mmCIF file of C-alpha atoms and ligand atoms in Angstrom:
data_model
loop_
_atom_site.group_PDB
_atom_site.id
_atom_site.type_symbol
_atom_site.label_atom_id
_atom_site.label_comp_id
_atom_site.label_asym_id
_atom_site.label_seq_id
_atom_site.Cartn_x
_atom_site.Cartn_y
_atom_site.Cartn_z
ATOM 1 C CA UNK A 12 14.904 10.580 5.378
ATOM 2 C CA UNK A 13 12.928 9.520 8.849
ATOM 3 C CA UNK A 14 9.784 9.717 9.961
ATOM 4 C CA UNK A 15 10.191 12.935 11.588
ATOM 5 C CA UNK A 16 7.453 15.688 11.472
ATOM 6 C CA UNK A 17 6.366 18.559 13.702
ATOM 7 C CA UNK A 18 3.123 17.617 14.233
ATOM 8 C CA UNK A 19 1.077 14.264 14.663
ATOM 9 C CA UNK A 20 -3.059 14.624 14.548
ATOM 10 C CA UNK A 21 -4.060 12.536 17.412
ATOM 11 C CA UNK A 22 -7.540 12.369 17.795
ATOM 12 C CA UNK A 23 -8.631 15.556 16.808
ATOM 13 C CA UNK A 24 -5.819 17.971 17.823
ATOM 14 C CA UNK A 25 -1.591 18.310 16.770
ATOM 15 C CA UNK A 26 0.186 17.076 19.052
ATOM 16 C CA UNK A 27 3.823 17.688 18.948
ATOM 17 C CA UNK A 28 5.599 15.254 17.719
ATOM 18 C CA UNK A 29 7.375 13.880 20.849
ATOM 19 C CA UNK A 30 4.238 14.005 22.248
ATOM 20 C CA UNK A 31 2.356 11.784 20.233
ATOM 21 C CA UNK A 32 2.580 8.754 22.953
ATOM 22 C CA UNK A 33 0.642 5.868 23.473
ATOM 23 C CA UNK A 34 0.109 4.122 26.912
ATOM 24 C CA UNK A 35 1.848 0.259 26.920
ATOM 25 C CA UNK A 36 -1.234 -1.167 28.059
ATOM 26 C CA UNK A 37 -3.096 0.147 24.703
ATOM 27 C CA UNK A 38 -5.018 -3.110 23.818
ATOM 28 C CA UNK A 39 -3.898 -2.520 19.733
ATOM 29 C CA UNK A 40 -0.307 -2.961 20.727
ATOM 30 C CA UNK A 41 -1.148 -6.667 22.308
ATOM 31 C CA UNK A 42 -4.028 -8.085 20.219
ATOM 32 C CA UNK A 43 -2.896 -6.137 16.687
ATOM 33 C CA UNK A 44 -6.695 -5.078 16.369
ATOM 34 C CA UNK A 45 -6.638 -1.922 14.375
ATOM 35 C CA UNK A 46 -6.238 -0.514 11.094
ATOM 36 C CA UNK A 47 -4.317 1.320 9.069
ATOM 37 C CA UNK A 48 -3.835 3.407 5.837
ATOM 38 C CA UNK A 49 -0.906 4.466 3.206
ATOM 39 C CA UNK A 50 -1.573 7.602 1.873
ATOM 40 C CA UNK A 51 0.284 10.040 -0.430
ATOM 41 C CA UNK A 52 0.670 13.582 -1.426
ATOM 42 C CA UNK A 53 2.757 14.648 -4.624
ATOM 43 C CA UNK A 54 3.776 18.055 -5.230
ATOM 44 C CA UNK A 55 1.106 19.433 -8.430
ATOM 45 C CA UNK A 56 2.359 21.870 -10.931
ATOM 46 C CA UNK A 57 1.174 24.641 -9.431
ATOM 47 C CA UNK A 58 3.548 24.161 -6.364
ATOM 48 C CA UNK A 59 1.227 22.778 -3.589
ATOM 49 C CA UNK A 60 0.729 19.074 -2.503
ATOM 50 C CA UNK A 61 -2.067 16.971 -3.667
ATOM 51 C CA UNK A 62 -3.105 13.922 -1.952
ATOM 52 C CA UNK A 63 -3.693 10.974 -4.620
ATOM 53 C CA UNK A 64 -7.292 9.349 -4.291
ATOM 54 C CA UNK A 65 -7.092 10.014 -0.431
ATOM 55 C CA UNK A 66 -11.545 9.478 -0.581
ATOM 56 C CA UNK A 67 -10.831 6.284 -1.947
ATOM 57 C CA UNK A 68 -8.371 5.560 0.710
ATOM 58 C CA UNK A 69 -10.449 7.191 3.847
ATOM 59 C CA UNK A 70 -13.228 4.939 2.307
ATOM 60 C CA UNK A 71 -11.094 1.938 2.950
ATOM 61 C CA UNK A 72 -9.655 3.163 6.068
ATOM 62 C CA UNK A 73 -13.287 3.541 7.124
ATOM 63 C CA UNK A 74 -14.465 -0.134 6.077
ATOM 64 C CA UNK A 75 -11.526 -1.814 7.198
ATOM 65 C CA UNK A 76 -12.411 0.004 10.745
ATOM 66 C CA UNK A 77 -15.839 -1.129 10.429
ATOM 67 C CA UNK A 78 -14.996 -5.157 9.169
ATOM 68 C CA UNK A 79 -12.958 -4.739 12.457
ATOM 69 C CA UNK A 80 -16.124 -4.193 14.346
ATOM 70 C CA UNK A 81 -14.788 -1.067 15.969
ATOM 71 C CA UNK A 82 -16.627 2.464 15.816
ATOM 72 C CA UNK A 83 -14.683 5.436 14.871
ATOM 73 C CA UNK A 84 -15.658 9.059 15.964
ATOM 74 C CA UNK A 85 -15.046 10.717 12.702
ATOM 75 C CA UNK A 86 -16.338 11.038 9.373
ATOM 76 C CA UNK A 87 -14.384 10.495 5.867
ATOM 77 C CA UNK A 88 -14.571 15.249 6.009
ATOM 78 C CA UNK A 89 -13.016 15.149 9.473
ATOM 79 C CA UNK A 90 -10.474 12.968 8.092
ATOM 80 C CA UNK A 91 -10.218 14.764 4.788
ATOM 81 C CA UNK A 92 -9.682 17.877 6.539
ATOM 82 C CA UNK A 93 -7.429 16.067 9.267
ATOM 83 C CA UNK A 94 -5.001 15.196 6.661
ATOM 84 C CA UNK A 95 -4.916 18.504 4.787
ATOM 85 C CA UNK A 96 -4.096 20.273 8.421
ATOM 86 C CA UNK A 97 -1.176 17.472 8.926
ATOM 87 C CA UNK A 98 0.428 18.666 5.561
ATOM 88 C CA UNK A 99 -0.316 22.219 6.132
ATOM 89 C CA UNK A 100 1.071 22.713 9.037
ATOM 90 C CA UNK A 101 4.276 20.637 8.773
ATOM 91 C CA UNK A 102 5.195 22.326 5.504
ATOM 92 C CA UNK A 103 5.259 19.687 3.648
ATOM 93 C CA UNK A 104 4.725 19.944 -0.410
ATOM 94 C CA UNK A 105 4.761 15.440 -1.165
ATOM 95 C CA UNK A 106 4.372 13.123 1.875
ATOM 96 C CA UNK A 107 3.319 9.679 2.975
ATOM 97 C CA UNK A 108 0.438 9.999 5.425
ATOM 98 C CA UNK A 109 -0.101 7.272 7.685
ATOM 99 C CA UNK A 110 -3.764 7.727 9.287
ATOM 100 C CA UNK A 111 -4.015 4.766 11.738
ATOM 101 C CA UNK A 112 -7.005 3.692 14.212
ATOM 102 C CA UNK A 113 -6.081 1.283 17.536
ATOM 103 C CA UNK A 114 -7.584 0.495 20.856
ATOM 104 C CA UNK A 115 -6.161 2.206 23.700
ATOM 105 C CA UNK A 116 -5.949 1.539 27.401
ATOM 106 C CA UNK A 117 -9.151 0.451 29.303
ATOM 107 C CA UNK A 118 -9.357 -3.306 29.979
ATOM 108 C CA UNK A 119 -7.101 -5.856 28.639
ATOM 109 C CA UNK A 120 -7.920 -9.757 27.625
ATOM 110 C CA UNK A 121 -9.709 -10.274 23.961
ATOM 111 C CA UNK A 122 -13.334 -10.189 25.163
ATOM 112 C CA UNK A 123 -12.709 -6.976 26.428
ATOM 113 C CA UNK A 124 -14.628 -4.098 24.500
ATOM 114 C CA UNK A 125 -14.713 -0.959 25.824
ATOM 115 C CA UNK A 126 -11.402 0.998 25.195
ATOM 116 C CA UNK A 127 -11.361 3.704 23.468
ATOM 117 C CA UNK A 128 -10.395 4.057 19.303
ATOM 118 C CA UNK A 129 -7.398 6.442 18.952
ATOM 119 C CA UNK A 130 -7.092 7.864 15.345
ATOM 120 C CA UNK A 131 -4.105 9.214 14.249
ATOM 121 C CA UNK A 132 -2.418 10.722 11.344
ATOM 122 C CA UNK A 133 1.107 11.339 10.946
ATOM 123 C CA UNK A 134 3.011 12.439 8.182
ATOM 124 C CA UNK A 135 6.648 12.418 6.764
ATOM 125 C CA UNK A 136 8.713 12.584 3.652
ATOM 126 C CA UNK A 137 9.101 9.396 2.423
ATOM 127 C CA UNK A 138 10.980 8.364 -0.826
ATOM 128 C CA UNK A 139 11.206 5.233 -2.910
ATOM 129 C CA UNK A 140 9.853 2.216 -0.613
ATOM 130 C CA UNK A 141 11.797 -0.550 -2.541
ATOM 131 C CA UNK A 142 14.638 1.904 -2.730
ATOM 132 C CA UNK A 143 15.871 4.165 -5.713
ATOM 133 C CA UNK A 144 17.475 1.046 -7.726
ATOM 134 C CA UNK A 145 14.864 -1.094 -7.577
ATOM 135 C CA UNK A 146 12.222 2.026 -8.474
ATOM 136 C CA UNK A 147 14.948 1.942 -11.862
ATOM 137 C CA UNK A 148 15.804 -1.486 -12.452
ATOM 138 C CA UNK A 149 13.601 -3.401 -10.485
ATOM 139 C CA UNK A 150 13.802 -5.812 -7.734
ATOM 140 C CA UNK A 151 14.295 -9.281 -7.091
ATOM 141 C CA UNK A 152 11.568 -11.513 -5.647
ATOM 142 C CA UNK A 153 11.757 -15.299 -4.548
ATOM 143 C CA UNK A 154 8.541 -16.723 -3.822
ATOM 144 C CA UNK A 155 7.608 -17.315 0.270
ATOM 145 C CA UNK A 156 7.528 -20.083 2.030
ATOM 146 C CA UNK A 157 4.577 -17.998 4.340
ATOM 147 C CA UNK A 158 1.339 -18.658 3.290
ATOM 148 C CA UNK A 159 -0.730 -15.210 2.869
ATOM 149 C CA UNK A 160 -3.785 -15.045 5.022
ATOM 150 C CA UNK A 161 -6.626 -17.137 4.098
ATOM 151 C CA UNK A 162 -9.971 -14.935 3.423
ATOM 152 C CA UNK A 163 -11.711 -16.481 6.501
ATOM 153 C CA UNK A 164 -8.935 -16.530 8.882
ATOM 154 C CA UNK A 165 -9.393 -12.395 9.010
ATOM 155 C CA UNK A 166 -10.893 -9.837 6.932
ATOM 156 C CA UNK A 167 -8.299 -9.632 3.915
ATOM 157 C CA UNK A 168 -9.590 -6.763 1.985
ATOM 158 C CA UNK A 169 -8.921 -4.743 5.302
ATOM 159 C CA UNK A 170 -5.536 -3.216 5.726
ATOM 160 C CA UNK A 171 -5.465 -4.306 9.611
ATOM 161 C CA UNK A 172 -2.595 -3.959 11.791
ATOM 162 C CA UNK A 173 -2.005 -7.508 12.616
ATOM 163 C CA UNK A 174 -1.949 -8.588 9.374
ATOM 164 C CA UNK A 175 1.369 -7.358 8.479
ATOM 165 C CA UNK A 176 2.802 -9.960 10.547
ATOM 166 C CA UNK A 177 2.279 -12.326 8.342
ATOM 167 C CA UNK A 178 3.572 -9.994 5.992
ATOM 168 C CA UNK A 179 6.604 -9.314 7.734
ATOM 169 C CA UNK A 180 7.485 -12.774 8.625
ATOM 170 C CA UNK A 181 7.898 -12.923 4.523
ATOM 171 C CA UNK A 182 9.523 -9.452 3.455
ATOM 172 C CA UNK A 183 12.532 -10.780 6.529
ATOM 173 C CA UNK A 184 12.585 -14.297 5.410
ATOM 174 C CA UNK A 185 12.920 -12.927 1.642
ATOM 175 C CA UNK A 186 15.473 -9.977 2.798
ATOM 176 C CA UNK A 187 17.529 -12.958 4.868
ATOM 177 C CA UNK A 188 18.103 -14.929 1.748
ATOM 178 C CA UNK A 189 19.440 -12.058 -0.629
ATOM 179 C CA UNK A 190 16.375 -10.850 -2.122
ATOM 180 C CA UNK A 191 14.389 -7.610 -2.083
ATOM 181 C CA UNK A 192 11.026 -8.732 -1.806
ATOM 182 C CA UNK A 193 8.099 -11.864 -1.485
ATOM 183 C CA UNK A 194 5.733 -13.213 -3.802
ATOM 184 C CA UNK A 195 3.384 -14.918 -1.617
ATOM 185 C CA UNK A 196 0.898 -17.181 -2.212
ATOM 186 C CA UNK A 197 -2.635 -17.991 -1.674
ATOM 187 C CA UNK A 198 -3.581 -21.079 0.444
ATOM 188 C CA UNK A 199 -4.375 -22.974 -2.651
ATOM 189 C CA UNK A 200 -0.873 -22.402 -4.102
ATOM 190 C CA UNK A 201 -1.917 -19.492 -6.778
ATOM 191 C CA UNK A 202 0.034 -16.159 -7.015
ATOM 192 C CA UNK A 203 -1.489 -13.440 -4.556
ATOM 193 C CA UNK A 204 0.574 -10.289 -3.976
ATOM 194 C CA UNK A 205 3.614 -8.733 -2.364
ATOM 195 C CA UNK A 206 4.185 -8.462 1.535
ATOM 196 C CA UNK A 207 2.473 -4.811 0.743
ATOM 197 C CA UNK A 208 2.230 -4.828 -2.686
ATOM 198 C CA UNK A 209 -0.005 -6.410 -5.171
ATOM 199 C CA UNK A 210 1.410 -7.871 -8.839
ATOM 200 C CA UNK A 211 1.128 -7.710 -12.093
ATOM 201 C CA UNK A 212 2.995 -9.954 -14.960
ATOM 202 C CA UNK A 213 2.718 -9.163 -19.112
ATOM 203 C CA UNK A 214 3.718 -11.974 -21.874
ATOM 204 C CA UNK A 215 2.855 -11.126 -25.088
ATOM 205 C CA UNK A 216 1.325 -7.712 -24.702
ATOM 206 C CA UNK A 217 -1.097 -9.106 -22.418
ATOM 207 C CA UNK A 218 -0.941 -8.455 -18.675
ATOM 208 C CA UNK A 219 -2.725 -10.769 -15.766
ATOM 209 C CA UNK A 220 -3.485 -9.658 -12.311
ATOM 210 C CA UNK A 221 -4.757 -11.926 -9.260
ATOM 211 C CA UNK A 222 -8.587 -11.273 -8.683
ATOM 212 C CA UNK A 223 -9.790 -9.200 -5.955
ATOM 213 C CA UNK A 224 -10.319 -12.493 -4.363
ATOM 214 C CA UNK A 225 -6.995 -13.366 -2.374
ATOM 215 C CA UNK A 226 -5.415 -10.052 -2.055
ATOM 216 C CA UNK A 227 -5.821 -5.939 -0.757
ATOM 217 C CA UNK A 228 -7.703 -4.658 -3.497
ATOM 218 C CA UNK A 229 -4.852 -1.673 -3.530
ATOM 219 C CA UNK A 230 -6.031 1.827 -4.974
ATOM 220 C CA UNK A 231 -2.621 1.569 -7.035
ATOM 221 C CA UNK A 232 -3.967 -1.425 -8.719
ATOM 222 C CA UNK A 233 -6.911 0.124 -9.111
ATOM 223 C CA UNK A 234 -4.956 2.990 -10.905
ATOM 224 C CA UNK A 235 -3.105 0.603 -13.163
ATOM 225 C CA UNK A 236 -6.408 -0.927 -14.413
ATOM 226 C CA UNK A 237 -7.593 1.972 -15.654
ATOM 227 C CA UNK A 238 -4.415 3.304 -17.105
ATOM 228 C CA UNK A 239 -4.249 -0.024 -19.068
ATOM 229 C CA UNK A 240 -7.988 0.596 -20.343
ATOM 230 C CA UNK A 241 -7.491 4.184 -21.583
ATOM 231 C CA UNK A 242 -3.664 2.532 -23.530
ATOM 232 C CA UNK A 243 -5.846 -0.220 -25.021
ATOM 233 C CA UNK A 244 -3.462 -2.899 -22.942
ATOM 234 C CA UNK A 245 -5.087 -5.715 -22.560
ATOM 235 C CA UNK A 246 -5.434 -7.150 -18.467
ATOM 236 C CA UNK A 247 -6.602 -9.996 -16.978
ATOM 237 C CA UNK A 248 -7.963 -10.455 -13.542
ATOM 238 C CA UNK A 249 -7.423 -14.074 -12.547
ATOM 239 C CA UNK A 250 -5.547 -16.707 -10.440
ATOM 240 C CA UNK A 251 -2.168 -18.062 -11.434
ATOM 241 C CA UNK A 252 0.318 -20.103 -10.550
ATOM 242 C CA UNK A 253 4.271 -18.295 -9.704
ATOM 243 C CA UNK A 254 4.897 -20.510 -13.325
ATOM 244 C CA UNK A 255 3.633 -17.489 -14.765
ATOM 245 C CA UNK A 256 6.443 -15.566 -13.443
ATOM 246 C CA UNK A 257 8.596 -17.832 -15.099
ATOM 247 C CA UNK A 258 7.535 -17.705 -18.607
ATOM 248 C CA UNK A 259 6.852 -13.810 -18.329
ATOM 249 C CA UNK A 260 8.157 -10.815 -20.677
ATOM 250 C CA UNK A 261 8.287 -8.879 -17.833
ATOM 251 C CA UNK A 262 6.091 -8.263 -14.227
ATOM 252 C CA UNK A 263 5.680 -5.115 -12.021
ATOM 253 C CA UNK A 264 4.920 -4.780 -8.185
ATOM 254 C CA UNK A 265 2.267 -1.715 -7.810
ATOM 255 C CA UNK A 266 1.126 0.243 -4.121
ATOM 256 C CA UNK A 267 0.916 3.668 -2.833
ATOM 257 C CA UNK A 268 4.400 2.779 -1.192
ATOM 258 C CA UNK A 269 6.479 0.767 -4.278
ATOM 259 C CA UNK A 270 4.753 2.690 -6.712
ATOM 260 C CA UNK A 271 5.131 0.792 -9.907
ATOM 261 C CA UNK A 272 8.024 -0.993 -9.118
ATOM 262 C CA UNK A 273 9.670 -3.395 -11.834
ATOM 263 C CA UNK A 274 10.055 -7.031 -10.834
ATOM 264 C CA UNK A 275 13.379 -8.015 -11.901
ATOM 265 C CA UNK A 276 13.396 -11.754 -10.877
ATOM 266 C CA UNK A 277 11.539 -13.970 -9.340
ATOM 267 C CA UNK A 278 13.173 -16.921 -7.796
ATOM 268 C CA UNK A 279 16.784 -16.025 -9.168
ATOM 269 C CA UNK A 280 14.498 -16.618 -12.823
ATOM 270 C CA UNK A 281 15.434 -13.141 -14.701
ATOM 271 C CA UNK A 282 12.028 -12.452 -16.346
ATOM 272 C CA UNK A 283 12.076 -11.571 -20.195
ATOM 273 C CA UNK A 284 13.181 -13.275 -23.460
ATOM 274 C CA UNK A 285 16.469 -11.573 -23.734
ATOM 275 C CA UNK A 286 18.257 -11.152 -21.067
ATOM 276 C CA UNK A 287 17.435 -7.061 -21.351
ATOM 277 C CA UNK A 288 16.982 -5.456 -17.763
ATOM 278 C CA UNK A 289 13.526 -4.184 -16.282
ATOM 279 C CA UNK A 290 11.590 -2.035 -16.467
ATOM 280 C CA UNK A 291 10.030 -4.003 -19.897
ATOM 281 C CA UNK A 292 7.980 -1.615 -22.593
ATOM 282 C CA UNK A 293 4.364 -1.730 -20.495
ATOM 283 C CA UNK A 294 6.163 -1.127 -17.162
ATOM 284 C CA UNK A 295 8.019 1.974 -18.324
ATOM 285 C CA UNK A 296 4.656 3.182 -19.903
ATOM 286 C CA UNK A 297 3.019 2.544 -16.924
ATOM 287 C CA UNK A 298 5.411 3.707 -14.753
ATOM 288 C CA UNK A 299 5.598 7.073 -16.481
ATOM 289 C CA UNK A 300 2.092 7.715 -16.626
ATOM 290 C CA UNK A 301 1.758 6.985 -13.028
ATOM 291 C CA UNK A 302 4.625 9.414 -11.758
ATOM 292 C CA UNK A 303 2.633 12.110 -13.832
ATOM 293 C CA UNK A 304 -0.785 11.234 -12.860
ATOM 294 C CA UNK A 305 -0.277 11.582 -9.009
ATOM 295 C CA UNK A 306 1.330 14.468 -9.867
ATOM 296 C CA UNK A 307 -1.457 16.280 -11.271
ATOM 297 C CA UNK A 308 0.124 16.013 -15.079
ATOM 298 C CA UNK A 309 -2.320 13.734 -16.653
ATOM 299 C CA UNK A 310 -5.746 15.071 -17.978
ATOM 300 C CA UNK A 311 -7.918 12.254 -17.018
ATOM 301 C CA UNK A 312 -6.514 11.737 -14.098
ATOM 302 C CA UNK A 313 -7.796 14.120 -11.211
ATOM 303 C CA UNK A 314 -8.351 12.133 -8.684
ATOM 304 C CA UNK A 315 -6.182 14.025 -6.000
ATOM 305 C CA UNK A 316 -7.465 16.534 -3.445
ATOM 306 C CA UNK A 317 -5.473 19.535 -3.113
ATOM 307 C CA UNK A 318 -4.239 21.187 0.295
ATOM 308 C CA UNK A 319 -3.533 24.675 -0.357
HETATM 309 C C1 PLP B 422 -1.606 -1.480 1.184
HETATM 310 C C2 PLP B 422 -1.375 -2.783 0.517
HETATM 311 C C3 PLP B 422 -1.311 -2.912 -0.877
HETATM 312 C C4 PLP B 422 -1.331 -1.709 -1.807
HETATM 313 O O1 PLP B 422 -2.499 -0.994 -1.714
HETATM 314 P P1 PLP B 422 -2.577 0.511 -2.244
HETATM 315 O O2 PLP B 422 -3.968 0.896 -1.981
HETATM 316 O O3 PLP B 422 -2.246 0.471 -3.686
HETATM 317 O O4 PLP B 422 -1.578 1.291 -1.477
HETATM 318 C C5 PLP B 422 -1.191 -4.176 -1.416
HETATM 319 N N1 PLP B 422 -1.109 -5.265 -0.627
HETATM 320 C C6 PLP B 422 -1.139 -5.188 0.708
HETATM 321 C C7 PLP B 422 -1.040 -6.422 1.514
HETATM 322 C C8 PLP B 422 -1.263 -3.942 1.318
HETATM 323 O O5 PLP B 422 -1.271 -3.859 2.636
#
């Protein structure tokens, strides 16, 4: 499964494909200013895709545009529409969309601030992020020794471009060393999310979540906190050390990518009392009501805009 489509919208037209071409000197590709989203559309009963939460996720793609101090020509309709024509007309019935915003060519040098914002939204069929095991029995994390972005050193509840290399830097550091995935830390040492992902651990019935302090406030964790409300499980939003992890029943990683993705291990430490495998009991319920919710299959759920 690649990234392939037919079509790419590129600032307010398809573009083939092969066509969809940037210029080297595009300032984005030097400086990482721009931003990003991770969207996705799930195939509803009635046979057409529906893209989960996308206002939320324009909304953010929007802000995080704006906290970049960067203007963009189109409104959260253009995009709405934009997004329904990129599934439309590539046929496709459950997608990732990737809407992104950059700085083309014009001037280089980071005072420079007249180039033009690109927007673009591609599409493709994308399946499990962490891969089709770990979506089933969950994957291993060890904790990184990369310290995640402090709030003031850029705008963390943005999804920017040049973040992710801070990300990166982890998710390779964590893949060299035989595991699947980080758990990074905040700069004072207390548990703040995946490379892309943000966390969630349960002991005793009772699940805790970093705040929306150090971390993306993801629209998947969003998800989970109201799933939890409505099944009368108890959750927590506050800091924690990666102890926590240690002592746990069991922990999930959550995103529009991962999904709810059970956390295995973390730091070769296999969570849960006895020795039984992930997912653990609030993980599977979760996961389950997840998979049907962005599929249209849960009744208070309807949060997904439909394309046909
Ligand atoms: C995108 C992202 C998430 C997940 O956010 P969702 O809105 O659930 O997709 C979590 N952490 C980071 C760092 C991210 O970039």
């Amino acid at each position: 499964m690649g990234i392939d489509s037919e079509f790419i919208w590129f600032d307010g037209e398809l573009v083939p494909f092969d066509q969809a071409n940037v210029h080297v000197l595009s300032h984005t590709l030097h400086y990482g200013l721009g931003a990003f989203e991770g969207i996705r559309a799930y195939t509803q009963p009635d046979g057409t895709p529906g893209i989960w939460r996308l206002e939320e996720h324009l909304e953010r793609f929007l802000d995080s545009i704006r906290m970049m101090r960067l203007d963009c020509a189109y409104s959260m309709d253009d995009l709405i529409e934009a997004c329904k024509l990129v599934l439309n007309k590539n046929g496709f019935k459950s997608a990732y969309l990737r809407p992104i915003a950059f700085l083309g060519k014009g001037a280089l040098g980071l005072g420079a601030r007249g180039n033009p914002l690109h927007v673009v939204i591609a599409a493709w069929e994308w399946g499990a992020y962490m891969g089709e095991d770990g979506l089933k029995n969950g994957v291993r994390l060890r904790t990184s020794t990369f310290v995640r972005n402090h709030p003031n050193s850029t705008m963390q509840r943005a999804k920017v471009v040049g973040h992710y290399v801070n990300s990166i830097m982890a998710r390779w550091e964590a893949n060299d060393d035989g595991f699947d995935e980080a758990l990074m830390l905040d700069q004072n040492g207390f548990v703040a999310e995946g490379t892309g992902e943000n966390v969630f651990v349960a002991r005793n019935g009772v699940v805790m979540t970093p705040p929306s302090l150090n971390i993306l406030p993801g629209i998947t964790r969003a998800t989970m906190l109201e799933l939890m409300k409505e099944e009368g499980i108890p959750c927590h939003a506050r800091l924690f050390a990666r102890d926590t992890f240690y002592v746990a029943d069991e922990a999930f990683m959550v995103g529009t990518a991962a999904e709810v993705t059970p956390i295995r291990s973390v730091d070769r430490i296999v969570l849960g009392h006895n020795g039984e495998t992930a997912p653990g009991p609030i993980t599977a319920r979760l996961q389950e009501l997840y998979n049907k919710a962005v599929r249209g299959q849960h009744p208070s759920m309807t949060r997904y805009i439909t394309v046909a």
